[in-house]
Coordinates of C-alpha atoms in Angstrom, one line a residue:
M1 CA 8.0 19.5 -19.9
K2 CA 4.9 21.6 -19.5
A3 CA 3.5 20.4 -22.9
K4 CA 4.1 16.8 -22.0
Y5 CA 2.5 17.3 -18.6
Y6 CA -0.7 18.8 -20.0
F7 CA -0.9 16.3 -22.9
L8 CA -0.6 13.3 -20.5
K9 CA -3.0 14.9 -18.0
A10 CA -5.6 15.2 -20.8
V11 CA -5.0 11.7 -22.0
F12 CA -5.3 10.1 -18.5
W13 CA -8.5 12.2 -17.8
L14 CA -10.1 11.0 -21.1
L15 CA -9.1 7.4 -20.4
S16 CA -10.6 7.7 -16.9
K17 CA -14.0 8.5 -18.4
I18 CA -14.2 5.1 -20.1
P19 CA -16.8 3.1 -18.1
F20 CA -15.8 0.3 -15.7
W21 CA -17.7 -2.4 -17.7
F22 CA -15.5 -1.8 -20.7
Y23 CA -12.3 -1.7 -18.7
H24 CA -13.2 -4.9 -16.9
G25 CA -13.7 -6.7 -20.2
L26 CA -10.4 -5.3 -21.4
S27 CA -8.7 -6.3 -18.1
T28 CA -9.9 -9.9 -18.4
L29 CA -8.4 -10.0 -21.9
L30 CA -5.1 -8.5 -20.8
G31 CA -5.0 -10.8 -17.8
F32 CA -5.3 -13.8 -20.1
F33 CA -2.3 -12.6 -22.2
F34 CA -0.3 -11.9 -19.0
I35 CA -0.8 -15.5 -18.0
K36 CA -0.6 -17.2 -21.4
F37 CA 2.6 -15.5 -22.5
K38 CA 4.1 -15.2 -19.0
L39 CA 4.4 -11.4 -19.1
Y40 CA 5.8 -9.1 -16.5
R41 CA 8.0 -10.7 -13.9
H42 CA 6.4 -14.1 -14.2
K43 CA 9.6 -15.9 -12.8
V44 CA 9.6 -13.5 -9.8
V45 CA 5.9 -14.2 -9.1
M46 CA 6.3 -18.0 -9.4
D47 CA 9.5 -18.0 -7.3
N48 CA 7.9 -15.8 -4.6
L49 CA 4.7 -18.0 -4.4
S50 CA 6.6 -21.3 -4.5
K51 CA 8.8 -20.3 -1.6
S52 CA 6.0 -18.7 0.4
F53 CA 3.7 -21.7 0.1
P54 CA 6.0 -24.7 0.1
D55 CA 3.2 -27.0 1.0
K56 CA 1.0 -26.1 -2.0
S57 CA 1.2 -28.1 -5.2
E58 CA 2.4 -26.7 -8.6
K59 CA -1.2 -26.6 -9.7
E60 CA -2.3 -24.6 -6.7
I61 CA 0.6 -22.1 -7.1
K62 CA -0.3 -21.6 -10.8
E63 CA -3.9 -21.0 -9.8
I64 CA -2.8 -18.3 -7.3
A65 CA -0.6 -16.7 -9.9
K66 CA -3.5 -16.7 -12.4
K67 CA -5.8 -15.0 -9.9
F68 CA -3.0 -12.5 -9.1
Y69 CA -2.5 -11.4 -12.7
Y70 CA -6.2 -10.8 -13.2
H71 CA -6.2 -8.7 -10.1
F72 CA -3.0 -6.9 -11.1
V73 CA -4.5 -5.8 -14.4
D74 CA -7.6 -4.7 -12.6
L75 CA -5.4 -2.6 -10.4
L76 CA -3.8 -0.9 -13.4
I77 CA -7.1 0.2 -14.8
E78 CA -8.3 1.3 -11.4
S79 CA -5.3 3.7 -11.2
I80 CA -6.4 5.3 -14.4
K81 CA -10.0 5.5 -13.4
A82 CA -9.0 7.5 -10.3
F83 CA -8.1 10.5 -12.4
S84 CA -11.7 11.6 -12.6
F85 CA -13.3 10.1 -9.5
S86 CA -15.9 12.1 -7.7
K87 CA -16.2 12.0 -3.9
R88 CA -19.3 9.9 -4.2
T89 CA -17.5 7.3 -6.4
I90 CA -14.5 6.9 -4.2
K91 CA -16.6 6.6 -1.1
K92 CA -18.8 3.9 -2.8
R93 CA -15.9 1.9 -4.3
Y94 CA -13.4 2.3 -1.4
K95 CA -15.7 1.9 1.6
I96 CA -14.0 2.5 4.9
N97 CA -15.5 1.0 8.0
T98 CA -14.4 3.0 11.1
S99 CA -15.0 1.0 14.3
P100 CA -16.1 2.6 17.5
E101 CA -12.5 2.0 18.9
I102 CA -10.9 4.0 16.0
Q103 CA -13.6 6.7 16.0
K104 CA -12.9 7.2 19.7
L105 CA -9.3 8.0 18.8
L106 CA -10.4 10.4 16.1
D107 CA -12.8 12.1 18.4
Q108 CA -9.9 12.6 20.8
K109 CA -7.9 14.2 18.0
R110 CA -5.2 11.5 18.3
N111 CA -2.7 11.5 15.5
L112 CA -2.5 8.1 13.7
A113 CA 0.0 6.0 11.9
I114 CA -1.9 3.7 9.4
T115 CA 0.0 0.8 7.9
L116 CA -1.4 0.0 4.5
P117 CA 0.5 -2.7 2.7
H118 CA 0.5 -3.4 -1.1
F119 CA -2.5 -5.5 -0.7
G120 CA -5.8 -5.2 -2.6
N121 CA -5.9 -1.6 -3.8
W122 CA -3.5 0.9 -2.2
E123 CA -3.7 3.3 -5.1
W124 CA -7.0 4.7 -4.0
S125 CA -6.0 5.1 -0.3
A126 CA -4.8 8.7 -0.5
Q127 CA -8.2 9.7 -2.0
G128 CA -10.3 7.3 0.1
F129 CA -8.8 8.1 3.5
N130 CA -10.0 11.7 3.0
F131 CA -13.5 10.3 3.9
M132 CA -12.7 7.8 6.6
T133 CA -15.0 9.4 9.1
D134 CA -18.0 11.8 9.1
R135 CA -16.6 13.8 12.0
N136 CA -13.1 14.8 13.1
Q137 CA -11.5 14.0 9.8
P138 CA -7.7 14.2 10.1
F139 CA -5.3 15.7 7.5
G140 CA -3.6 12.9 5.6
L141 CA 0.1 12.5 5.0
A142 CA 0.9 9.7 2.5
I143 CA 4.5 8.6 2.3
Y144 CA 5.7 7.6 -1.1
K145 CA 8.8 7.0 -3.2
P146 CA 9.1 9.7 -5.9
L147 CA 9.1 8.5 -9.5
K148 CA 12.2 9.1 -11.7
N149 CA 10.0 10.6 -14.4
K150 CA 9.2 14.1 -13.1
V151 CA 6.1 14.5 -15.2
M152 CA 4.6 11.2 -14.1
D153 CA 5.5 11.9 -10.5
K154 CA 3.7 15.3 -10.7
L155 CA 0.6 13.7 -12.3
M156 CA 0.5 10.9 -9.7
K157 CA 0.8 13.3 -6.7
E158 CA -1.9 15.6 -8.1
N159 CA -4.2 12.7 -8.8
R160 CA -3.9 11.2 -5.4
T161 CA -4.4 14.5 -3.6
R162 CA -7.3 15.9 -5.8
F163 CA -9.5 16.2 -2.8
K164 CA -8.5 18.7 -0.1
G165 CA -7.2 17.2 3.1
S166 CA -4.1 15.2 2.1
L167 CA -0.5 15.6 1.0
M168 CA 2.0 13.2 -0.6
I169 CA 5.4 13.4 1.0
S170 CA 8.7 11.9 -0.1
K171 CA 10.1 9.1 2.1
D172 CA 13.1 11.4 2.6
H173 CA 11.0 14.2 4.2
V174 CA 8.9 12.1 6.6
Y175 CA 10.5 13.5 9.8
K176 CA 10.3 17.1 8.6
E177 CA 6.7 16.9 7.6
I178 CA 5.4 15.1 10.6
R179 CA 7.3 17.4 13.0
K180 CA 5.9 20.5 11.1
R181 CA 2.3 19.2 11.4
Q182 CA 2.3 17.2 14.7
E183 CA 0.2 19.9 16.5
E184 CA -2.5 19.4 13.8
H185 CA -4.8 16.4 13.7
I186 CA -3.1 14.1 11.2
I187 CA -2.9 10.5 9.9
V188 CA 0.3 9.2 8.4
G189 CA 0.1 6.4 5.8
F190 CA 2.9 3.9 5.7
A191 CA 3.3 1.2 3.1
A192 CA 5.9 -0.8 5.0
D193 CA 5.8 -4.2 3.4
Q194 CA 8.5 -3.7 0.6
S195 CA 12.2 -4.5 0.8
P196 CA 14.4 -1.8 2.6
N197 CA 17.4 -0.7 0.7
N198 CA 19.7 -0.8 3.7
P199 CA 19.7 -4.3 5.4
Y200 CA 21.4 -2.8 8.5
N201 CA 18.5 -0.3 9.0
S202 CA 16.0 -3.1 8.7
Y203 CA 14.1 -5.1 11.3
W204 CA 14.7 -8.8 10.6
M205 CA 11.9 -11.4 11.3
Q206 CA 10.3 -14.5 9.9
F207 CA 7.6 -13.6 7.3
L208 CA 5.9 -16.1 5.1
G209 CA 8.4 -18.7 6.3
R210 CA 11.5 -16.8 5.3
E211 CA 13.9 -14.4 7.1
T212 CA 12.8 -11.0 6.0
G213 CA 14.1 -7.5 6.4
V214 CA 11.3 -5.0 7.2
F215 CA 11.1 -1.3 7.3
Y216 CA 11.2 0.0 10.9
G217 CA 9.8 3.4 10.1
V218 CA 6.2 2.8 11.4
E219 CA 7.5 1.9 14.8
K220 CA 10.2 4.5 14.8
F221 CA 8.0 7.5 13.9
S222 CA 5.0 6.3 15.9
K223 CA 7.1 6.3 19.1
Q224 CA 8.9 9.6 18.2
F225 CA 5.6 11.5 17.6
D226 CA 3.2 9.5 19.7
L227 CA 1.1 8.2 16.8
A228 CA -1.5 5.5 17.6
V229 CA -0.8 2.7 15.2
V230 CA -3.5 1.2 13.1
Y231 CA -3.5 -1.6 10.5
A232 CA -5.7 -1.4 7.4
H233 CA -7.3 -4.7 6.4
V234 CA -8.3 -4.4 2.7
K235 CA -10.9 -6.7 1.2
K236 CA -11.8 -6.9 -2.4
V237 CA -15.6 -7.5 -2.3
A238 CA -16.1 -7.3 -6.1
R239 CA -14.2 -6.0 -9.1
S240 CA -13.0 -2.5 -8.4
R241 CA -14.8 -2.4 -5.1
Y242 CA -13.0 -2.6 -1.7
E243 CA -13.8 -2.4 2.0
I244 CA -11.3 -1.3 4.6
D245 CA -11.4 -2.4 8.2
F246 CA -9.0 -0.9 10.8
E247 CA -7.4 -2.8 13.6
L248 CA -5.7 -1.0 16.5
I249 CA -2.1 -2.2 17.1
A250 CA -0.9 0.2 19.7
E251 CA -2.8 3.1 21.3
E252 CA 0.3 4.1 23.3
P253 CA 3.3 3.1 21.2
N254 CA 6.0 4.2 23.7
K255 CA 4.7 1.6 26.1
T256 CA 5.4 -1.2 23.7
T257 CA 8.7 -3.2 23.6
Y258 CA 11.2 -3.0 20.7
G259 CA 9.8 -4.8 17.6
Y260 CA 6.3 -5.3 18.9
I261 CA 4.6 -2.8 16.5
T262 CA 6.7 -4.0 13.5
E263 CA 6.0 -7.7 14.2
K264 CA 2.3 -7.0 14.8
H265 CA 1.6 -5.2 11.5
M266 CA 3.6 -7.7 9.5
R267 CA 1.8 -10.7 11.2
L268 CA -1.6 -9.1 10.3
L269 CA -0.4 -8.8 6.7
E270 CA 0.8 -12.3 6.7
A271 CA -2.6 -13.5 7.9
D272 CA -4.4 -11.5 5.2
I273 CA -2.0 -13.0 2.6
Y274 CA -2.8 -16.6 3.7
K275 CA -6.5 -15.8 3.4
T276 CA -6.4 -14.3 -0.1
P277 CA -2.9 -14.6 -1.5
H278 CA -3.6 -13.3 -4.9
L279 CA -4.3 -9.8 -3.6
W280 CA -0.6 -9.1 -2.5
L281 CA 2.0 -7.6 -4.9
W282 CA 3.9 -10.7 -5.8
T283 CA 5.9 -9.0 -8.6
H284 CA 8.0 -7.2 -6.1
K285 CA 11.5 -8.7 -5.5
R286 CA 10.8 -8.9 -1.8
W287 CA 13.6 -11.1 -0.7
K288 CA 16.5 -9.8 -2.9
R289 CA 18.6 -9.0 0.2
N290 CA 19.8 -11.3 3.0
K291 CA 20.5 -10.5 6.6
P292 CA 24.2 -9.5 6.9
S293 CA 26.3 -11.8 8.9
D294 CA 27.6 -8.9 10.9
Y295 CA 24.1 -7.4 11.5
K296 CA 24.1 -7.6 15.3
Q297 CA 27.6 -6.3 15.7
K298 CA 27.0 -3.2 13.5
R299 CA 23.6 -2.5 15.1
Q300 CA 25.1 -2.6 18.6
S301 CA 28.1 -0.4 17.6

């Protein structure tokens, strides 16, 4: 395992040194092949888009899919490039705009829950959020689902936390890690837009015109640990260049009603998707589970 780890680490580092201009040319070529030969979950992408945008024509759906695959391949090469990013590079290519409202919370040493969906580029967030402010920078906890391949899992964790000030935590250890560090100044990153495994532990709502099960973790943990909830709007301003704007959802989460935080961050994502639909991760089988007929009875029991 050690030999494989060091070999792959060296390979990824060498690949990461290839300049962006070359990768963007390669990405354009690969994107063409993805579209031309309908590679990688093409049916899933087309089905998701068609059902999410029933008013759009077949031509419009195909155009969104085309733009999505070009962006998707860009995202793959961006993941590789991050293996040798300097602080200067990540700050330039993943620019974070901290509003006075959010800076005020940071100056107060408030702990934050940041909802960052699979929109634009989420791969650079663990590195980029290390530099979200010039003063009172919190320690970052990024929640993730461990990879089955232990070598790749280790490489991914090391790469995303190369800069001091952040830690990748398994989704199964969220409560333990937040509780251990709640007296520190922390931000907790949630990617809460994918499909929950357990439909009974989901919050069900209308999303993109369909009944959708949503992770309730952002709301649950923000109330449990008094985390001010912030949504991250991600804009792709150019190839491999992003800007992030934060929007405050709830400064005092325990004063919100049940479902407010969950509904709010999903509504903000929905609005972002309607603006630039090709930047969301359409390859995910988002609606593979339906709301159980006995959901209410089991939730109340």
